[in-house]
Short mmCIF file of C-alpha atoms and ligand atoms in Angstrom, two decimals:
data_model
loop_
_atom_site.label_atom_id
_atom_site.label_comp_id
_atom_site.label_asym_id
_atom_site.label_seq_id
_atom_site.Cartn_x
_atom_site.Cartn_y
_atom_site.Cartn_z
CA UNK A 1 19.30 -27.80 -21.46
CA UNK A 2 19.83 -28.62 -17.78
CA UNK A 3 17.67 -27.05 -15.12
CA UNK A 4 18.93 -25.98 -11.72
CA UNK A 5 16.50 -24.97 -8.98
CA UNK A 6 17.65 -22.62 -6.19
CA UNK A 7 15.82 -21.97 -2.94
CA UNK A 8 16.39 -20.30 0.42
CA UNK A 9 15.13 -21.93 3.65
CA UNK A 10 15.08 -21.15 7.36
CA UNK A 11 15.46 -17.70 8.88
CA UNK A 12 16.78 -15.07 6.50
CA UNK A 13 20.33 -13.83 6.78
CA UNK A 14 22.43 -11.11 5.12
CA UNK A 15 24.13 -12.56 2.03
CA UNK A 16 21.36 -14.86 0.73
CA UNK A 17 20.88 -12.68 -2.34
CA UNK A 18 24.63 -12.63 -2.95
CA UNK A 19 24.60 -16.46 -3.15
CA UNK A 20 21.63 -16.46 -5.54
CA UNK A 21 23.36 -13.87 -7.72
CA UNK A 22 26.64 -15.82 -7.78
CA UNK A 23 24.87 -19.04 -8.80
CA UNK A 24 23.00 -17.28 -11.60
CA UNK A 25 26.04 -15.38 -12.87
CA UNK A 26 28.23 -18.48 -12.86
CA UNK A 27 25.51 -20.53 -14.57
CA UNK A 28 25.08 -17.89 -17.27
CA UNK A 29 28.61 -18.66 -18.44
CA UNK A 30 27.44 -22.16 -19.39
CA UNK A 31 25.29 -22.53 -22.50
CA UNK A 32 23.46 -25.64 -21.34
CA UNK A 33 22.23 -24.56 -17.87
CA UNK A 34 19.20 -22.54 -16.85
CA UNK A 35 18.31 -21.49 -13.30
CA UNK A 36 14.92 -21.25 -11.66
CA UNK A 37 14.05 -20.05 -8.15
CA UNK A 38 11.54 -21.73 -5.88
CA UNK A 39 9.52 -19.32 -3.75
CA UNK A 40 9.55 -19.60 0.07
CA UNK A 41 11.85 -22.57 0.47
CA UNK A 42 10.24 -25.77 -0.90
CA UNK A 43 6.74 -24.31 -0.59
CA UNK A 44 6.90 -23.05 -4.17
CA UNK A 45 7.00 -26.62 -5.50
CA UNK A 46 4.62 -27.99 -2.90
CA UNK A 47 1.90 -25.42 -3.58
CA UNK A 48 -0.65 -25.53 -6.36
CA UNK A 49 -0.24 -23.60 -8.56
CA UNK A 50 3.52 -23.99 -8.41
CA UNK A 51 5.45 -20.85 -7.50
CA UNK A 52 8.68 -20.88 -9.44
CA UNK A 53 10.44 -18.02 -11.20
CA UNK A 54 13.06 -17.84 -13.90
CA UNK A 55 16.38 -16.47 -12.68
CA UNK A 56 18.69 -14.75 -15.14
CA UNK A 57 21.26 -11.97 -15.07
CA UNK A 58 18.52 -9.35 -15.23
CA UNK A 59 16.65 -10.74 -12.23
CA UNK A 60 19.78 -10.66 -10.05
CA UNK A 61 20.88 -7.14 -11.01
CA UNK A 62 21.62 -5.01 -7.94
CA UNK A 63 20.84 -7.71 -5.37
CA UNK A 64 24.43 -8.23 -4.14
CA UNK A 65 23.96 -5.56 -1.49
CA UNK A 66 20.35 -6.34 -0.60
CA UNK A 67 19.47 -8.04 2.68
CA UNK A 68 16.75 -10.70 2.87
CA UNK A 69 16.11 -13.00 -0.08
CA UNK A 70 14.38 -12.28 -3.37
CA UNK A 71 12.98 -15.83 -3.22
CA UNK A 72 11.36 -15.48 0.19
CA UNK A 73 11.94 -18.03 2.92
CA UNK A 74 10.28 -19.84 5.81
CA UNK A 75 11.38 -21.67 8.92
CA UNK A 76 8.14 -23.62 9.19
CA UNK A 77 7.21 -26.99 7.77
CA UNK A 78 9.07 -28.41 4.78
CA UNK A 79 8.51 -31.49 2.59
CA UNK A 80 8.79 -33.94 5.51
CA UNK A 81 6.37 -32.08 7.76
CA UNK A 82 4.13 -30.04 5.51
CA UNK A 83 1.32 -28.32 7.44
CA UNK A 84 -2.15 -29.31 6.25
CA UNK A 85 -5.46 -28.02 7.62
CA UNK A 86 -7.94 -30.77 8.51
CA UNK A 87 -11.68 -30.41 7.94
CA UNK A 88 -12.24 -29.63 11.62
CA UNK A 89 -9.91 -26.65 11.31
CA UNK A 90 -6.97 -28.20 13.17
CA UNK A 91 -3.52 -28.47 11.62
CA UNK A 92 -1.46 -31.59 11.11
CA UNK A 93 1.80 -32.17 9.26
CA UNK A 94 2.31 -34.75 6.54
CA UNK A 95 5.33 -36.15 4.70
CA UNK A 96 4.96 -35.01 1.07
CA UNK A 97 8.61 -35.58 0.09
CA UNK A 98 7.90 -38.35 -2.48
CA UNK A 99 5.22 -36.25 -4.12
CA UNK A 100 7.60 -33.31 -4.24
CA UNK A 101 10.41 -35.32 -5.83
CA UNK A 102 7.97 -36.54 -8.50
CA UNK A 103 6.91 -32.97 -9.15
CA UNK A 104 10.52 -31.86 -9.52
CA UNK A 105 11.01 -34.63 -12.11
CA UNK A 106 7.89 -33.43 -13.92
CA UNK A 107 9.26 -29.87 -13.87
CA UNK A 108 12.49 -31.13 -15.43
CA UNK A 109 14.67 -30.13 -12.48
CA UNK A 110 18.11 -31.80 -12.77
CA UNK A 111 19.68 -30.34 -9.63
CA UNK A 112 18.70 -28.36 -6.54
CA UNK A 113 20.77 -25.93 -4.45
CA UNK A 114 19.31 -25.46 -0.98
CA UNK A 115 20.65 -22.37 0.82
CA UNK A 116 19.87 -22.74 4.51
CA UNK A 117 20.98 -23.48 8.07
CA UNK A 118 21.14 -26.79 9.94
CA UNK A 119 17.38 -27.44 9.73
CA UNK A 120 17.38 -26.86 5.96
CA UNK A 121 20.47 -29.01 5.45
CA UNK A 122 18.86 -31.87 7.40
CA UNK A 123 16.07 -31.67 4.82
CA UNK A 124 18.72 -31.65 2.03
CA UNK A 125 20.30 -34.79 3.47
CA UNK A 126 17.01 -36.67 3.69
CA UNK A 127 16.08 -35.66 0.13
CA UNK A 128 19.51 -36.74 -1.11
CA UNK A 129 19.00 -40.12 0.57
CA UNK A 130 15.75 -40.36 -1.42
CA UNK A 131 17.67 -39.83 -4.65
CA UNK A 132 17.36 -36.06 -5.22
CA UNK A 133 20.40 -34.33 -6.78
CA UNK A 134 20.91 -31.71 -4.11
CA UNK A 135 23.69 -29.47 -2.81
CA UNK A 136 23.62 -27.42 0.40
CA UNK A 137 24.91 -23.91 1.02
CA UNK A 138 25.27 -23.10 4.74
CA UNK A 139 23.78 -19.85 6.02
CA UNK A 140 23.03 -18.64 9.49
CA UNK A 141 23.85 -15.63 11.60
CA UNK A 142 24.39 -18.09 14.48
CA UNK A 143 27.57 -19.62 12.94
CA UNK A 144 26.68 -22.94 14.57
CA UNK A 145 27.69 -25.32 11.74
CA UNK A 146 30.99 -27.06 12.45
CA UNK A 147 31.94 -28.04 8.88
CA UNK A 148 32.64 -24.46 7.86
CA UNK A 149 34.94 -21.89 9.49
CA UNK A 150 32.21 -19.29 9.06
CA UNK A 151 28.70 -19.13 7.69
CA UNK A 152 27.84 -15.96 5.78
CA UNK A 153 25.63 -13.52 7.69
CA UNK A 154 27.46 -14.10 10.95
CA UNK A 155 30.00 -11.30 10.54
CA UNK A 156 27.24 -8.87 9.60
CA UNK A 157 25.30 -9.83 12.73
CA UNK A 158 28.46 -9.34 14.83
CA UNK A 159 28.99 -5.91 13.26
CA UNK A 160 25.42 -4.89 14.10
CA UNK A 161 25.70 -6.22 17.66
CA UNK A 162 29.04 -4.43 18.11
CA UNK A 163 27.54 -1.15 16.93
CA UNK A 164 24.75 -1.67 19.46
CA UNK A 165 27.34 -2.13 22.26
CA UNK A 166 29.11 1.06 21.11
CA UNK A 167 25.83 2.97 21.33
CA UNK A 168 24.91 1.53 24.71
CA UNK A 169 28.30 2.54 26.13
CA UNK A 170 27.55 6.24 25.64
CA UNK A 171 24.08 6.15 27.16
CA UNK A 172 25.19 3.83 30.00
CA UNK A 173 28.08 6.16 30.84
CA UNK A 174 25.86 9.24 30.81
CA UNK A 175 23.38 7.66 33.26
CA UNK A 176 25.75 5.51 35.34
CA UNK A 177 23.70 2.48 34.34
CA UNK A 178 24.18 -1.23 33.89
CA UNK A 179 23.07 -2.18 30.40
CA UNK A 180 22.21 -5.70 29.33
CA UNK A 181 22.24 -6.33 25.57
CA UNK A 182 20.46 -9.55 24.54
CA UNK A 183 21.70 -10.90 21.21
CA UNK A 184 20.69 -13.85 19.01
CA UNK A 185 22.60 -17.06 18.30
CA UNK A 186 20.29 -19.84 19.51
CA UNK A 187 22.42 -22.32 21.49
CA UNK A 188 25.71 -20.85 20.33
CA UNK A 189 27.38 -17.91 22.05
CA UNK A 190 29.36 -16.73 19.01
CA UNK A 191 27.55 -13.45 18.32
CA UNK A 192 27.67 -12.53 22.03
CA UNK A 193 31.34 -13.45 22.42
CA UNK A 194 32.54 -11.66 19.28
CA UNK A 195 30.53 -8.51 19.93
CA UNK A 196 31.54 -8.43 23.61
CA UNK A 197 35.21 -8.45 22.62
CA UNK A 198 34.77 -6.04 19.70
CA UNK A 199 32.65 -3.63 21.74
CA UNK A 200 34.74 -3.82 24.92
CA UNK A 201 31.93 -5.18 27.10
CA UNK A 202 32.53 -5.98 30.78
CA UNK A 203 30.50 -9.17 31.04
CA UNK A 204 29.59 -11.82 28.48
CA UNK A 205 27.05 -14.54 29.20
CA UNK A 206 26.82 -17.45 26.76
CA UNK A 207 24.98 -20.80 26.71
CA UNK A 208 28.21 -22.78 26.80
CA UNK A 209 29.45 -21.29 30.12
CA UNK A 210 27.07 -21.44 33.11
CA UNK A 211 27.26 -18.34 35.28
CA UNK A 212 27.12 -17.54 38.96
CA UNK A 213 25.24 -14.30 39.56
CA UNK A 214 27.46 -13.40 42.57
CA UNK A 215 30.47 -13.25 40.23
CA UNK A 216 28.57 -10.85 37.98
CA UNK A 217 27.71 -8.67 40.99
CA UNK A 218 31.40 -8.53 41.95
CA UNK A 219 32.38 -7.52 38.42
CA UNK A 220 29.72 -4.81 38.29
CA UNK A 221 31.04 -3.39 41.58
CA UNK A 222 34.52 -3.00 40.07
CA UNK A 223 33.05 -0.81 37.32
CA UNK A 224 31.73 1.81 39.77
CA UNK A 225 33.43 4.31 42.09
CA UNK A 226 30.67 5.02 44.62
CA UNK A 227 27.69 5.64 42.33
CA UNK A 228 29.69 6.73 39.27
CA UNK A 229 30.44 4.28 36.50
CA UNK A 230 28.67 1.94 34.13
CA UNK A 231 28.73 -1.67 33.05
CA UNK A 232 27.94 -3.38 29.75
CA UNK A 233 26.70 -6.97 29.73
CA UNK A 234 26.21 -8.91 26.48
CA UNK A 235 24.00 -11.96 26.92
CA UNK A 236 23.26 -14.61 24.29
CA UNK A 237 19.56 -15.46 23.94
CA UNK A 238 20.28 -19.17 24.54
CA UNK A 239 22.11 -18.61 27.83
CA UNK A 240 20.61 -20.50 30.72
CA UNK A 241 19.31 -18.66 33.75
CA UNK A 242 20.77 -19.31 37.20
CA UNK A 243 18.17 -22.11 37.52
CA UNK A 244 19.75 -23.73 34.46
CA UNK A 245 16.80 -23.05 32.14
CA UNK A 246 16.66 -21.49 28.68
CA UNK A 247 14.30 -18.52 28.57
CA UNK A 248 11.60 -18.32 25.90
CA UNK A 249 8.34 -19.94 24.93
CA UNK A 250 6.91 -22.67 22.72
CA UNK A 251 5.68 -21.16 19.49
CA UNK A 252 1.99 -21.38 18.60
CA UNK A 253 2.72 -20.87 14.90
CA UNK A 254 1.73 -23.82 12.69
CA UNK A 255 4.74 -25.84 11.55
CA UNK A 256 7.23 -23.86 13.70
CA UNK A 257 9.22 -26.45 15.59
CA UNK A 258 11.82 -24.34 17.36
CA UNK A 259 11.53 -23.21 20.95
CA UNK A 260 11.33 -19.42 20.59
CA UNK A 261 14.19 -18.03 22.64
CA UNK A 262 13.96 -14.58 24.20
CA UNK A 263 13.79 -12.95 27.62
CA UNK A 264 17.11 -13.93 29.22
CA UNK A 265 18.01 -10.21 29.41
CA UNK A 266 15.03 -9.42 31.66
CA UNK A 267 15.53 -12.63 33.65
CA UNK A 268 19.17 -11.71 34.24
CA UNK A 269 18.20 -8.20 35.32
CA UNK A 270 15.84 -9.67 37.93
CA UNK A 271 18.57 -12.01 39.19
CA UNK A 272 20.96 -9.08 39.59
CA UNK A 273 18.35 -7.05 41.47
CA UNK A 274 17.54 -10.04 43.70
CA UNK A 275 21.23 -10.48 44.36
CA UNK A 276 21.49 -6.89 45.62
CA UNK A 277 22.77 -4.87 42.63
CA UNK A 278 21.40 -1.39 43.30
CA UNK A 279 22.45 0.48 40.17
CA UNK A 280 19.86 1.23 37.50
CA UNK A 281 19.69 -1.63 35.03
CA UNK A 282 18.23 -1.41 31.52
CA UNK A 283 17.75 -4.19 28.99
CA UNK A 284 17.99 -3.87 25.20
CA UNK A 285 16.93 -6.76 22.98
CA UNK A 286 18.55 -6.47 19.56
CA UNK A 287 16.35 -9.14 17.92
CA UNK A 288 15.87 -9.31 14.17
CA UNK A 289 17.84 -6.12 13.54
CA UNK A 290 20.79 -8.54 13.54
CA UNK A 291 19.41 -10.31 10.47
CA UNK A 292 18.22 -7.40 8.38
CA UNK A 293 19.91 -5.05 5.96
CA UNK A 294 23.02 -5.02 3.86
CA UNK A 295 25.67 -7.73 4.29
CA UNK A 296 29.15 -6.44 5.14
CA UNK A 297 31.92 -7.04 2.58
CA UNK A 298 33.16 -10.28 4.21
CA UNK A 299 29.72 -11.88 3.94
CA UNK A 300 29.22 -10.70 0.35
CA UNK A 301 32.51 -12.31 -0.61
CA UNK A 302 31.89 -15.57 1.28
CA UNK A 303 28.35 -15.82 -0.10
CA UNK A 304 29.65 -15.25 -3.65
CA UNK A 305 32.32 -17.92 -3.19
CA UNK A 306 29.70 -20.37 -1.89
CA UNK A 307 27.38 -19.65 -4.84
CA UNK A 308 30.03 -20.19 -7.50
CA UNK A 309 31.29 -23.38 -5.82
CA UNK A 310 27.77 -24.77 -5.38
CA UNK A 311 27.02 -24.29 -9.06
CA UNK A 312 30.29 -25.96 -10.04
CA UNK A 313 29.44 -28.95 -7.84
CA UNK A 314 26.06 -29.20 -9.57
CA UNK A 315 27.75 -29.02 -12.96
CA UNK A 316 30.16 -31.79 -11.93
CA UNK A 317 27.27 -33.92 -10.65
CA UNK A 318 28.84 -33.96 -7.17
CA UNK A 319 25.66 -34.16 -5.09
CA UNK A 320 24.94 -34.82 -1.41
CA UNK A 321 27.53 -32.20 -0.50
CA UNK A 322 27.52 -28.89 1.34
CA UNK A 323 29.95 -26.13 0.42
CA UNK A 324 32.14 -24.97 3.29
CA UNK A 325 34.84 -22.42 4.06
CA UNK A 326 38.14 -23.83 5.31
CA UNK A 327 40.41 -20.90 5.21
CA UNK A 328 41.58 -20.03 2.56
CA UNK A 329 39.63 -22.56 0.50
CA UNK A 330 36.03 -23.25 -0.36
CA UNK A 331 35.56 -27.00 -0.13
CA UNK A 332 32.73 -29.55 -0.34
CA UNK A 333 31.85 -31.77 2.62
CA UNK A 334 29.22 -34.52 2.67
CA UNK A 335 25.89 -33.45 4.13
CA UNK A 336 26.36 -36.32 6.56
CA UNK A 337 29.62 -34.86 7.92
CA UNK A 338 28.28 -31.31 7.78
CA UNK A 339 25.52 -32.13 10.24
CA UNK A 340 27.43 -34.26 12.72
CA UNK A 341 28.14 -31.73 15.43
CA UNK A 342 27.06 -28.18 16.14
CA UNK A 343 29.76 -25.52 16.27
CA UNK A 344 29.73 -24.18 19.81
CA UNK A 345 32.07 -22.06 21.92
CA UNK A 346 34.46 -24.10 24.06
CA UNK A 347 35.66 -22.81 27.42
CA UNK A 348 39.32 -23.49 26.61
CA UNK A 349 39.24 -21.76 23.19
CA UNK A 350 41.64 -18.93 22.41
CA UNK A 351 38.72 -16.57 21.91
CA UNK A 352 37.44 -17.18 25.46
CA UNK A 353 41.02 -16.88 26.75
CA UNK A 354 41.37 -13.58 24.88
CA UNK A 355 38.14 -12.30 26.39
CA UNK A 356 39.21 -13.33 29.89
CA UNK A 357 42.64 -11.81 29.28
CA UNK A 358 40.87 -8.54 28.52
CA UNK A 359 39.00 -8.77 31.82
CA UNK A 360 35.64 -9.83 30.41
CA UNK A 361 33.74 -11.73 33.09
CA UNK A 362 31.76 -14.86 32.14
CA UNK A 363 30.49 -15.51 35.66
CA UNK A 364 32.17 -18.95 35.85
O1 F6P B 426 18.79 -19.06 13.55
C1 F6P B 426 18.76 -17.70 13.29
C2 F6P B 426 17.91 -16.98 14.32
O2 F6P B 426 17.93 -15.60 14.03
C3 F6P B 426 18.29 -17.25 15.78
O3 F6P B 426 19.43 -16.52 16.16
C4 F6P B 426 17.01 -16.88 16.47
O4 F6P B 426 16.87 -17.54 17.69
C5 F6P B 426 15.94 -17.35 15.52
O5 F6P B 426 16.55 -17.42 14.24
C6 F6P B 426 14.75 -16.45 15.45
O6 F6P B 426 13.80 -17.04 14.64
P1 F6P B 426 12.47 -16.32 14.15
O7 F6P B 426 12.85 -15.47 12.96
O8 F6P B 426 11.58 -17.44 13.77
O9 F6P B 426 11.97 -15.49 15.26
#
C-alpha cells in the first residue's frame, strides 16, 4: 500500500476542500493508494502527538461546496521556521525540516501534496530539494502566481468583491457619496481590477499603477452635477499611497512573516479630503469576506481538476512539480519555474486597456 499525505497551507481560500475531495476520490479508484490528511499545514506532523487523519470517500462527502479547509491551515511558521518558545518566554524559530522528513519516513508517507500559495510552494521546493516526494497545488485569492492562468479561489473573491460594488452603488447613489471599497490581493491588483470592471466602478487603484490624487479629484468631479451624483472607487490593499508607501503594519503574531496590509482606503480618503474633495466619502473594507464561503462553479471545477492531476502526478512519481492551468489544459510545471516571477497586472495589458476604454480612471 502506498501512502499519500495531503495538507493545506497559507491563508484559506474557497476551493481547498474541492481539491482534497478530488484527490481522495481519484485515489480511491486505485487499490494500492491510501490518503491521509495532515492538520494545519505541516504542523500536524511537527507536533507531538502527531495530528493526522485518514481521508476516505466518507470523510470528503459533501465538502465540494464548503469554504475553508477540513484540514485547517496556517500562514505562520512551517518546517524551516518553526516557532519554539524559549525558557524565558520569548519565541524563536528553528529549522526542523530534517526531523520532519524523518518523521514522514517513519509514518510511511510515500508522497505529499501541498495545497498552498507562493509561501507554501517555496516550502515545497525546499523540501523537494531535500529529497521529499512532493507536489504543489496553487491556491490563492490573489491570483499572483505566474505559472498558472488562474488559481482557484480568485474568481470567487472577484464575485464577492463585485457584489460589494453592486451594493455600494445603490447606497452611494442614494446619498450622493463617494465610496471607497478596499479589497485584498496583496501586491497584485487583480481582484481590484476585475471587480472594478465587473461592477462598473469609476476609479480603480492598484499597486502596479502609481496614482496622482489630482487626477482622481478630476474624475470624481465628472461624476457629479452640482452636488448630485456618486462615485465608486475600488482600491487594492497593496496600493501605495501618494507618498509611495504601502499601508499596513508589522504583525506581532509569532511566526507571521508577512507585512499585514490594510488601511489604504482610509489613507486615500484623507488624501482626497486634503486635495479639496468636498463630497461625503465613506470607506468599506471587504477583508476576509472575500475568502470565506462557498466557491463559485469555476473554482470548484478548477480545484477538482488540480486535485485529480496532482494525484496522477504522485502516482506517476513525477515530483517537484506544481499543477497549473494553461487554458484549456491542466499541466505540471517545475516548482522552480512556478516560483520565478509573481503574476502582476501590467499597464499595457488588454484588461487595463479595457478598463481605460470604459472610462475607469487609474490616476496615472
Ligand atoms: O494571500 C491571501 C490574503 O487574503 C491576502 O489577500 C491578504 O493580504 C492576506 O491573505 C491576509 O492574511 P491574514 O489572513 O493573515 O490576515
